[in-house]
Short mmCIF file of N, CA and C and ligand atoms in Angstrom, two decimals:
data_model
loop_
_atom_site.label_atom_id
_atom_site.label_comp_id
_atom_site.label_asym_id
_atom_site.label_seq_id
_atom_site.Cartn_x
_atom_site.Cartn_y
_atom_site.Cartn_z
N MET J 1 17.85 17.48 114.77
CA MET J 1 18.99 17.42 115.67
C MET J 1 20.09 18.38 115.21
N ARG J 2 20.91 18.81 116.16
CA ARG J 2 22.12 19.58 115.81
C ARG J 2 23.31 18.66 116.10
N VAL J 3 24.06 18.35 115.05
CA VAL J 3 25.10 17.32 115.14
C VAL J 3 26.47 17.93 114.89
N ALA J 4 27.41 17.68 115.81
CA ALA J 4 28.80 18.08 115.60
C ALA J 4 29.52 16.91 114.93
N VAL J 5 30.10 17.17 113.76
CA VAL J 5 30.79 16.12 113.00
C VAL J 5 32.26 16.50 112.92
N THR J 6 33.12 15.82 113.72
CA THR J 6 34.56 16.05 113.56
C THR J 6 35.03 15.26 112.35
N GLY J 7 35.94 15.86 111.59
CA GLY J 7 36.36 15.21 110.35
C GLY J 7 35.29 15.31 109.27
N GLY J 8 34.41 16.27 109.41
CA GLY J 8 33.30 16.42 108.46
C GLY J 8 33.75 16.81 107.06
N GLY J 9 35.00 17.23 106.92
CA GLY J 9 35.52 17.56 105.60
C GLY J 9 36.18 16.39 104.91
N GLY J 10 36.15 15.22 105.54
CA GLY J 10 36.78 14.03 104.96
C GLY J 10 35.82 13.25 104.10
N PHE J 11 36.28 12.07 103.69
CA PHE J 11 35.49 11.22 102.79
C PHE J 11 34.18 10.78 103.47
N LEU J 12 34.32 10.10 104.61
CA LEU J 12 33.11 9.62 105.28
C LEU J 12 32.33 10.78 105.89
N GLY J 13 33.06 11.72 106.52
CA GLY J 13 32.39 12.81 107.22
C GLY J 13 31.53 13.66 106.31
N SER J 14 32.04 13.94 105.11
CA SER J 14 31.26 14.80 104.21
C SER J 14 30.00 14.08 103.72
N HIS J 15 30.10 12.76 103.54
CA HIS J 15 28.90 12.01 103.15
C HIS J 15 27.90 11.95 104.31
N LEU J 16 28.44 11.85 105.55
CA LEU J 16 27.54 11.89 106.72
C LEU J 16 26.85 13.25 106.80
N CYS J 17 27.62 14.33 106.61
CA CYS J 17 27.02 15.67 106.63
C CYS J 17 25.91 15.77 105.59
N GLU J 18 26.18 15.28 104.40
CA GLU J 18 25.18 15.35 103.32
C GLU J 18 23.91 14.60 103.72
N ALA J 19 24.07 13.41 104.28
CA ALA J 19 22.90 12.60 104.66
C ALA J 19 22.12 13.26 105.79
N LEU J 20 22.82 13.84 106.76
CA LEU J 20 22.13 14.49 107.88
C LEU J 20 21.43 15.76 107.43
N LEU J 21 22.07 16.53 106.56
CA LEU J 21 21.42 17.74 106.03
C LEU J 21 20.15 17.37 105.27
N ARG J 22 20.25 16.27 104.52
CA ARG J 22 19.10 15.84 103.71
C ARG J 22 17.91 15.48 104.60
N ARG J 23 18.18 14.95 105.80
CA ARG J 23 17.06 14.58 106.67
C ARG J 23 16.61 15.74 107.56
N GLY J 24 17.30 16.91 107.43
CA GLY J 24 16.83 18.10 108.12
C GLY J 24 17.60 18.48 109.36
N ASP J 25 18.74 17.83 109.61
CA ASP J 25 19.55 18.16 110.78
C ASP J 25 20.39 19.42 110.51
N GLU J 26 20.87 20.02 111.60
CA GLU J 26 21.86 21.09 111.52
C GLU J 26 23.22 20.49 111.83
N ILE J 27 24.24 20.96 111.11
CA ILE J 27 25.58 20.39 111.24
C ILE J 27 26.57 21.46 111.68
N VAL J 28 27.41 21.09 112.64
CA VAL J 28 28.63 21.86 112.91
C VAL J 28 29.79 20.95 112.54
N CYS J 29 30.48 21.29 111.47
CA CYS J 29 31.57 20.47 110.94
C CYS J 29 32.90 21.02 111.49
N LEU J 30 33.65 20.14 112.18
CA LEU J 30 34.95 20.56 112.73
C LEU J 30 36.05 19.83 111.99
N ASP J 31 36.93 20.57 111.35
CA ASP J 31 37.97 19.92 110.54
C ASP J 31 39.15 20.86 110.37
N ASP J 32 40.35 20.27 110.37
CA ASP J 32 41.55 21.08 110.10
C ASP J 32 42.06 20.87 108.67
N PHE J 33 41.40 20.02 107.91
CA PHE J 33 41.74 19.72 106.52
C PHE J 33 43.19 19.24 106.37
N SER J 34 43.65 18.52 107.38
CA SER J 34 45.00 17.94 107.29
C SER J 34 45.03 16.80 106.29
N THR J 35 43.97 16.02 106.21
CA THR J 35 43.87 14.98 105.17
C THR J 35 42.61 15.14 104.33
N GLY J 36 41.68 15.97 104.78
CA GLY J 36 40.42 16.17 104.06
C GLY J 36 40.58 17.20 102.96
N ASP J 37 39.53 17.36 102.19
CA ASP J 37 39.55 18.27 101.05
C ASP J 37 38.39 19.25 101.18
N PRO J 38 38.67 20.56 101.23
CA PRO J 38 37.58 21.53 101.34
C PRO J 38 36.53 21.36 100.24
N ALA J 39 36.92 20.80 99.11
CA ALA J 39 35.95 20.59 98.02
C ALA J 39 34.83 19.65 98.47
N ASN J 40 35.13 18.77 99.44
CA ASN J 40 34.10 17.82 99.91
C ASN J 40 32.90 18.53 100.51
N ILE J 41 33.15 19.67 101.15
CA ILE J 41 32.04 20.36 101.82
C ILE J 41 31.62 21.65 101.11
N ALA J 42 32.28 21.94 99.99
CA ALA J 42 31.95 23.17 99.25
C ALA J 42 30.46 23.28 98.93
N PRO J 43 29.79 22.17 98.58
CA PRO J 43 28.35 22.30 98.24
C PRO J 43 27.49 22.72 99.42
N PHE J 44 27.99 22.57 100.66
CA PHE J 44 27.15 22.85 101.83
C PHE J 44 27.36 24.27 102.36
N LEU J 45 28.38 24.98 101.87
CA LEU J 45 28.80 26.21 102.53
C LEU J 45 27.73 27.31 102.50
N GLY J 46 26.86 27.30 101.51
CA GLY J 46 25.79 28.30 101.47
C GLY J 46 24.56 27.89 102.24
N ASN J 47 24.59 26.70 102.82
CA ASN J 47 23.40 26.17 103.52
C ASN J 47 23.37 26.69 104.95
N PRO J 48 22.31 27.40 105.35
CA PRO J 48 22.27 27.95 106.71
C PRO J 48 22.28 26.88 107.79
N ALA J 49 21.98 25.62 107.43
CA ALA J 49 22.01 24.54 108.41
C ALA J 49 23.40 23.94 108.57
N PHE J 50 24.38 24.49 107.82
CA PHE J 50 25.74 23.94 107.87
C PHE J 50 26.71 25.01 108.33
N GLU J 51 27.47 24.68 109.39
CA GLU J 51 28.47 25.60 109.93
C GLU J 51 29.82 24.90 109.95
N LEU J 52 30.85 25.60 109.48
CA LEU J 52 32.20 25.03 109.45
C LEU J 52 33.07 25.71 110.50
N VAL J 53 33.71 24.89 111.34
CA VAL J 53 34.69 25.38 112.32
C VAL J 53 36.03 24.75 111.96
N ARG J 54 36.96 25.55 111.46
CA ARG J 54 38.28 25.03 111.10
C ARG J 54 39.16 24.96 112.34
N GLY J 55 39.78 23.83 112.58
CA GLY J 55 40.69 23.73 113.72
C GLY J 55 41.01 22.29 114.03
N ASP J 56 42.04 22.13 114.88
CA ASP J 56 42.54 20.82 115.29
C ASP J 56 41.76 20.36 116.53
N VAL J 57 40.99 19.30 116.42
CA VAL J 57 40.17 18.85 117.55
C VAL J 57 41.03 18.21 118.65
N SER J 58 42.31 17.94 118.37
CA SER J 58 43.22 17.48 119.42
C SER J 58 43.49 18.60 120.42
N ARG J 59 43.38 19.85 119.97
CA ARG J 59 43.62 20.99 120.85
C ARG J 59 42.35 21.37 121.61
N SER J 60 41.26 21.51 120.92
CA SER J 60 39.99 21.84 121.60
C SER J 60 38.83 21.55 120.66
N VAL J 61 37.69 21.33 121.29
CA VAL J 61 36.45 21.17 120.54
C VAL J 61 35.43 22.07 121.21
N ASP J 62 35.19 23.22 120.61
CA ASP J 62 34.29 24.20 121.21
C ASP J 62 33.13 24.45 120.26
N VAL J 63 31.94 24.08 120.68
CA VAL J 63 30.75 24.29 119.85
C VAL J 63 29.71 25.04 120.67
N PRO J 64 29.59 26.36 120.47
CA PRO J 64 28.55 27.10 121.19
C PRO J 64 27.15 26.62 120.77
N GLY J 65 26.22 26.70 121.68
CA GLY J 65 24.84 26.33 121.37
C GLY J 65 24.58 24.87 121.61
N ALA J 66 23.39 24.44 121.21
CA ALA J 66 22.93 23.07 121.48
C ALA J 66 23.74 22.05 120.67
N VAL J 67 23.93 20.88 121.27
CA VAL J 67 24.54 19.74 120.55
C VAL J 67 23.76 18.49 120.97
N ASP J 68 23.12 17.84 120.01
CA ASP J 68 22.34 16.63 120.30
C ASP J 68 23.14 15.36 120.07
N ALA J 69 24.14 15.44 119.18
CA ALA J 69 24.95 14.26 118.88
C ALA J 69 26.33 14.72 118.41
N VAL J 70 27.32 13.89 118.72
CA VAL J 70 28.69 14.13 118.27
C VAL J 70 29.15 12.90 117.50
N ALA J 71 29.55 13.11 116.25
CA ALA J 71 30.12 12.02 115.45
C ALA J 71 31.61 12.33 115.28
N HIS J 72 32.45 11.47 115.85
CA HIS J 72 33.90 11.75 115.86
C HIS J 72 34.57 10.93 114.76
N LEU J 73 34.79 11.57 113.62
CA LEU J 73 35.40 10.91 112.46
C LEU J 73 36.76 11.50 112.12
N ALA J 74 37.22 12.48 112.91
CA ALA J 74 38.49 13.13 112.59
C ALA J 74 39.65 12.20 112.90
N SER J 75 40.41 11.87 111.89
CA SER J 75 41.65 11.09 112.04
C SER J 75 42.23 10.85 110.67
N PRO J 76 43.57 10.88 110.56
CA PRO J 76 44.12 10.27 109.35
C PRO J 76 43.56 8.85 109.25
N ALA J 77 43.38 8.36 108.02
CA ALA J 77 42.54 7.16 107.89
C ALA J 77 43.17 6.04 107.09
N SER J 78 44.46 6.10 106.83
CA SER J 78 45.07 5.00 106.07
C SER J 78 46.51 4.84 106.54
N PRO J 79 47.08 3.63 106.40
CA PRO J 79 48.47 3.44 106.83
C PRO J 79 49.45 4.46 106.25
N PRO J 80 49.36 4.85 104.98
CA PRO J 80 50.29 5.90 104.51
C PRO J 80 50.14 7.20 105.29
N ASP J 81 48.89 7.57 105.61
CA ASP J 81 48.68 8.79 106.40
C ASP J 81 49.17 8.62 107.83
N TYR J 82 48.98 7.41 108.42
CA TYR J 82 49.48 7.18 109.79
C TYR J 82 51.00 7.35 109.81
N LEU J 83 51.68 6.81 108.77
CA LEU J 83 53.14 6.89 108.73
C LEU J 83 53.62 8.32 108.49
N ALA J 84 52.86 9.06 107.69
CA ALA J 84 53.24 10.44 107.40
C ALA J 84 52.96 11.36 108.59
N ARG J 85 51.94 11.02 109.41
CA ARG J 85 51.51 11.90 110.50
C ARG J 85 51.34 11.08 111.79
N PRO J 86 52.43 10.43 112.25
CA PRO J 86 52.27 9.50 113.39
C PRO J 86 51.83 10.18 114.68
N LEU J 87 52.43 11.32 115.02
CA LEU J 87 52.07 11.96 116.29
C LEU J 87 50.68 12.58 116.21
N GLU J 88 50.36 13.13 115.04
CA GLU J 88 49.01 13.71 114.87
C GLU J 88 47.94 12.61 114.97
N THR J 89 48.26 11.41 114.44
CA THR J 89 47.32 10.30 114.51
C THR J 89 47.07 9.89 115.96
N LEU J 90 48.16 9.79 116.73
CA LEU J 90 48.00 9.46 118.16
C LEU J 90 47.24 10.55 118.89
N ALA J 91 47.55 11.81 118.56
CA ALA J 91 46.92 12.93 119.28
C ALA J 91 45.41 12.97 119.04
N VAL J 92 45.01 12.78 117.78
CA VAL J 92 43.56 12.90 117.51
C VAL J 92 42.81 11.68 118.03
N GLY J 93 43.50 10.52 118.07
CA GLY J 93 42.86 9.33 118.61
C GLY J 93 42.74 9.35 120.13
N SER J 94 43.60 10.14 120.79
CA SER J 94 43.56 10.22 122.26
C SER J 94 42.93 11.54 122.70
N ARG J 95 43.68 12.63 122.58
CA ARG J 95 43.13 13.92 123.05
C ARG J 95 41.94 14.37 122.22
N GLY J 96 41.97 14.11 120.91
CA GLY J 96 40.83 14.50 120.09
C GLY J 96 39.57 13.76 120.50
N THR J 97 39.74 12.45 120.77
CA THR J 97 38.59 11.66 121.22
C THR J 97 38.11 12.13 122.59
N GLU J 98 39.07 12.45 123.48
CA GLU J 98 38.68 12.97 124.80
C GLU J 98 37.90 14.28 124.66
N ASN J 99 38.40 15.18 123.80
CA ASN J 99 37.71 16.47 123.63
C ASN J 99 36.31 16.27 123.05
N ALA J 100 36.19 15.35 122.11
CA ALA J 100 34.87 15.09 121.51
C ALA J 100 33.93 14.45 122.54
N LEU J 101 34.48 13.53 123.36
CA LEU J 101 33.66 12.91 124.41
C LEU J 101 33.20 13.95 125.44
N LEU J 102 34.11 14.87 125.80
CA LEU J 102 33.74 15.89 126.78
C LEU J 102 32.65 16.80 126.23
N LEU J 103 32.73 17.11 124.92
CA LEU J 103 31.66 17.91 124.30
C LEU J 103 30.33 17.18 124.43
N ALA J 104 30.35 15.88 124.10
CA ALA J 104 29.11 15.10 124.20
C ALA J 104 28.61 15.04 125.64
N ALA J 105 29.52 14.88 126.59
CA ALA J 105 29.12 14.78 128.00
C ALA J 105 28.50 16.09 128.49
N ARG J 106 29.09 17.23 128.06
CA ARG J 106 28.56 18.54 128.49
C ARG J 106 27.12 18.73 128.04
N HIS J 107 26.79 18.12 126.90
CA HIS J 107 25.45 18.33 126.33
C HIS J 107 24.56 17.10 126.51
N ASP J 108 25.06 16.08 127.20
CA ASP J 108 24.32 14.83 127.33
C ASP J 108 23.92 14.32 125.95
N ALA J 109 24.86 14.41 125.01
CA ALA J 109 24.58 14.10 123.60
C ALA J 109 25.02 12.68 123.27
N ARG J 110 24.40 12.11 122.25
CA ARG J 110 24.81 10.79 121.74
C ARG J 110 26.19 10.91 121.11
N PHE J 111 27.03 9.88 121.27
CA PHE J 111 28.40 9.91 120.74
C PHE J 111 28.62 8.74 119.80
N VAL J 112 29.15 9.03 118.63
CA VAL J 112 29.46 7.98 117.66
C VAL J 112 30.94 8.11 117.28
N LEU J 113 31.68 7.02 117.39
CA LEU J 113 33.11 7.01 117.06
C LEU J 113 33.35 6.12 115.85
N ALA J 114 34.05 6.66 114.84
CA ALA J 114 34.47 5.83 113.71
C ALA J 114 35.83 5.26 114.03
N SER J 115 35.86 4.02 114.38
CA SER J 115 37.14 3.36 114.65
C SER J 115 37.89 3.14 113.34
N THR J 116 39.16 2.85 113.43
CA THR J 116 39.90 2.48 112.23
C THR J 116 39.57 1.04 111.83
N SER J 117 39.53 0.80 110.52
CA SER J 117 39.29 -0.58 110.05
C SER J 117 40.52 -1.46 110.30
N GLU J 118 41.63 -0.86 110.75
CA GLU J 118 42.82 -1.66 111.08
C GLU J 118 42.53 -2.66 112.20
N VAL J 119 41.46 -2.42 112.99
CA VAL J 119 41.15 -3.34 114.09
C VAL J 119 40.81 -4.73 113.56
N TYR J 120 40.45 -4.83 112.25
CA TYR J 120 40.10 -6.13 111.70
C TYR J 120 41.32 -6.95 111.30
N GLY J 121 42.49 -6.32 111.21
CA GLY J 121 43.66 -7.03 110.71
C GLY J 121 43.61 -7.15 109.19
N ASP J 122 44.41 -8.07 108.64
CA ASP J 122 44.46 -8.25 107.19
C ASP J 122 43.24 -9.03 106.73
N PRO J 123 42.41 -8.44 105.86
CA PRO J 123 41.22 -9.16 105.42
C PRO J 123 41.56 -10.26 104.42
N ARG J 124 40.77 -11.34 104.46
CA ARG J 124 40.96 -12.40 103.46
C ARG J 124 40.22 -12.06 102.18
N CYS J 125 39.18 -11.23 102.30
CA CYS J 125 38.52 -10.75 101.10
C CYS J 125 37.83 -9.43 101.44
N THR J 126 37.50 -8.68 100.40
CA THR J 126 36.85 -7.38 100.55
C THR J 126 35.62 -7.34 99.66
N PRO J 127 34.45 -6.84 100.08
CA PRO J 127 34.21 -6.30 101.41
C PRO J 127 34.21 -7.37 102.49
N ARG J 128 34.47 -6.93 103.72
CA ARG J 128 34.63 -7.86 104.82
C ARG J 128 33.29 -8.27 105.40
N THR J 129 33.24 -9.47 105.88
CA THR J 129 32.08 -9.94 106.62
C THR J 129 32.57 -10.38 107.99
N ARG J 130 31.65 -10.77 108.85
CA ARG J 130 32.04 -11.24 110.17
C ARG J 130 32.98 -12.45 110.05
N ARG J 131 32.69 -13.34 109.05
CA ARG J 131 33.49 -14.57 108.91
C ARG J 131 34.85 -14.30 108.29
N THR J 132 34.93 -13.30 107.34
CA THR J 132 36.18 -13.11 106.62
C THR J 132 36.97 -11.92 107.15
N GLY J 133 36.44 -11.23 108.17
CA GLY J 133 37.06 -9.98 108.60
C GLY J 133 38.40 -10.14 109.25
N GLY J 134 38.59 -11.13 110.10
CA GLY J 134 39.83 -11.20 110.87
C GLY J 134 40.76 -12.27 110.36
N THR J 135 41.94 -12.31 110.92
CA THR J 135 42.90 -13.35 110.56
C THR J 135 43.02 -14.33 111.71
N1 NAD U 201 37.15 5.11 104.74
C1 NAD U 201 36.95 3.90 105.27
O1 NAD U 201 36.71 2.89 104.57
C2 NAD U 201 37.00 3.70 106.77
C3 NAD U 201 36.75 2.45 107.27
C4 NAD U 201 36.75 2.29 108.66
C5 NAD U 201 37.01 3.36 109.47
N2 NAD U 201 37.26 4.57 108.97
C6 NAD U 201 37.51 5.67 109.89
O2 NAD U 201 36.61 6.73 109.65
C7 NAD U 201 37.26 7.98 109.91
C8 NAD U 201 37.19 8.87 108.68
O3 NAD U 201 37.81 8.21 107.58
P1 NAD U 201 37.86 8.87 106.13
O4 NAD U 201 38.10 7.77 105.17
O5 NAD U 201 36.67 9.77 105.92
O6 NAD U 201 39.20 9.75 106.24
P2 NAD U 201 39.51 11.22 105.68
O7 NAD U 201 41.00 11.43 105.81
O8 NAD U 201 38.90 11.43 104.35
O9 NAD U 201 38.74 12.12 106.74
C9 NAD U 201 39.24 12.41 108.01
C10 NAD U 201 39.00 13.90 108.24
O10 NAD U 201 39.49 14.22 109.56
C11 NAD U 201 40.18 15.45 109.48
N3 NAD U 201 41.11 15.51 110.58
C12 NAD U 201 42.17 14.69 110.81
N4 NAD U 201 42.79 15.04 111.94
C13 NAD U 201 42.10 16.09 112.45
C14 NAD U 201 42.24 16.90 113.61
N5 NAD U 201 43.23 16.69 114.51
N6 NAD U 201 41.36 17.91 113.83
C15 NAD U 201 40.35 18.13 112.94
N7 NAD U 201 40.15 17.40 111.83
C16 NAD U 201 41.03 16.39 111.59
C17 NAD U 201 40.86 15.43 108.11
O11 NAD U 201 41.22 16.71 107.65
C18 NAD U 201 39.77 14.79 107.26
O12 NAD U 201 38.89 15.75 106.72
C19 NAD U 201 38.70 7.64 110.32
O13 NAD U 201 38.76 7.58 111.73
C20 NAD U 201 38.91 6.26 109.73
O14 NAD U 201 39.89 5.52 110.43
C21 NAD U 201 37.26 4.78 107.63
#
C-alpha cells in the first residue's frame, strides 16, 4: 500500500511509519514539524519507500500519485501544546481533517483519524480501560 501519514514526524506518526515500512508499504509523510522532531524520521530519509512533504496540512494536503490509505495524526497532542498553539490546534482539527478527508475521498482510500485522548476525560488510572477510562 501507499500510505499518506500526516503528522508522520511526531511520536505516534514516526512509529506508524516505521511499522508500515517494515511490512513493505510506501509512505508519504506530511509534517510541518511544529511539535514533531525531524530526528524521529531521520532513519527513514534514505529509504526510497519513504517520502517527506514538509508543510501545514491545515492549508493543503497534496499527494501526487496513488494513495491507498490516509492516516491523519497531525495535531498538537497535549494540553500544554493546545494552550501554546490554540488556533493552530483548531485549524488542524478542522481544516486539516477536511483536507485529509478530501485526499482520501479523491483516491477512495481508507481513512484513519487519531483522536485526542482528551475525549476520555480525567482517567482514574493509567493505562486506561473501558471501565476506568471516563469520569
Ligand atoms: N501520544 C498519545 O498517547 C496519544 C493518545 C491519544 C491520541 N493521540 C493523538 O495522536 C496524534 C499524534 O500524537 P503524538 O503524541 O504523536 O503527537 P506529536 O506532537 O508527537 O505528533 C504530531 C505531529 O503532527 C505535526 N503537526 C501538527 N500540526 C500540523 C500541521 N498543521 N500540519 C502538519 N503537521 C502538523 C507535528 O509537527 C508532529 O510531528 C494527535 O492527534 C494526538 O492527539 C496521541
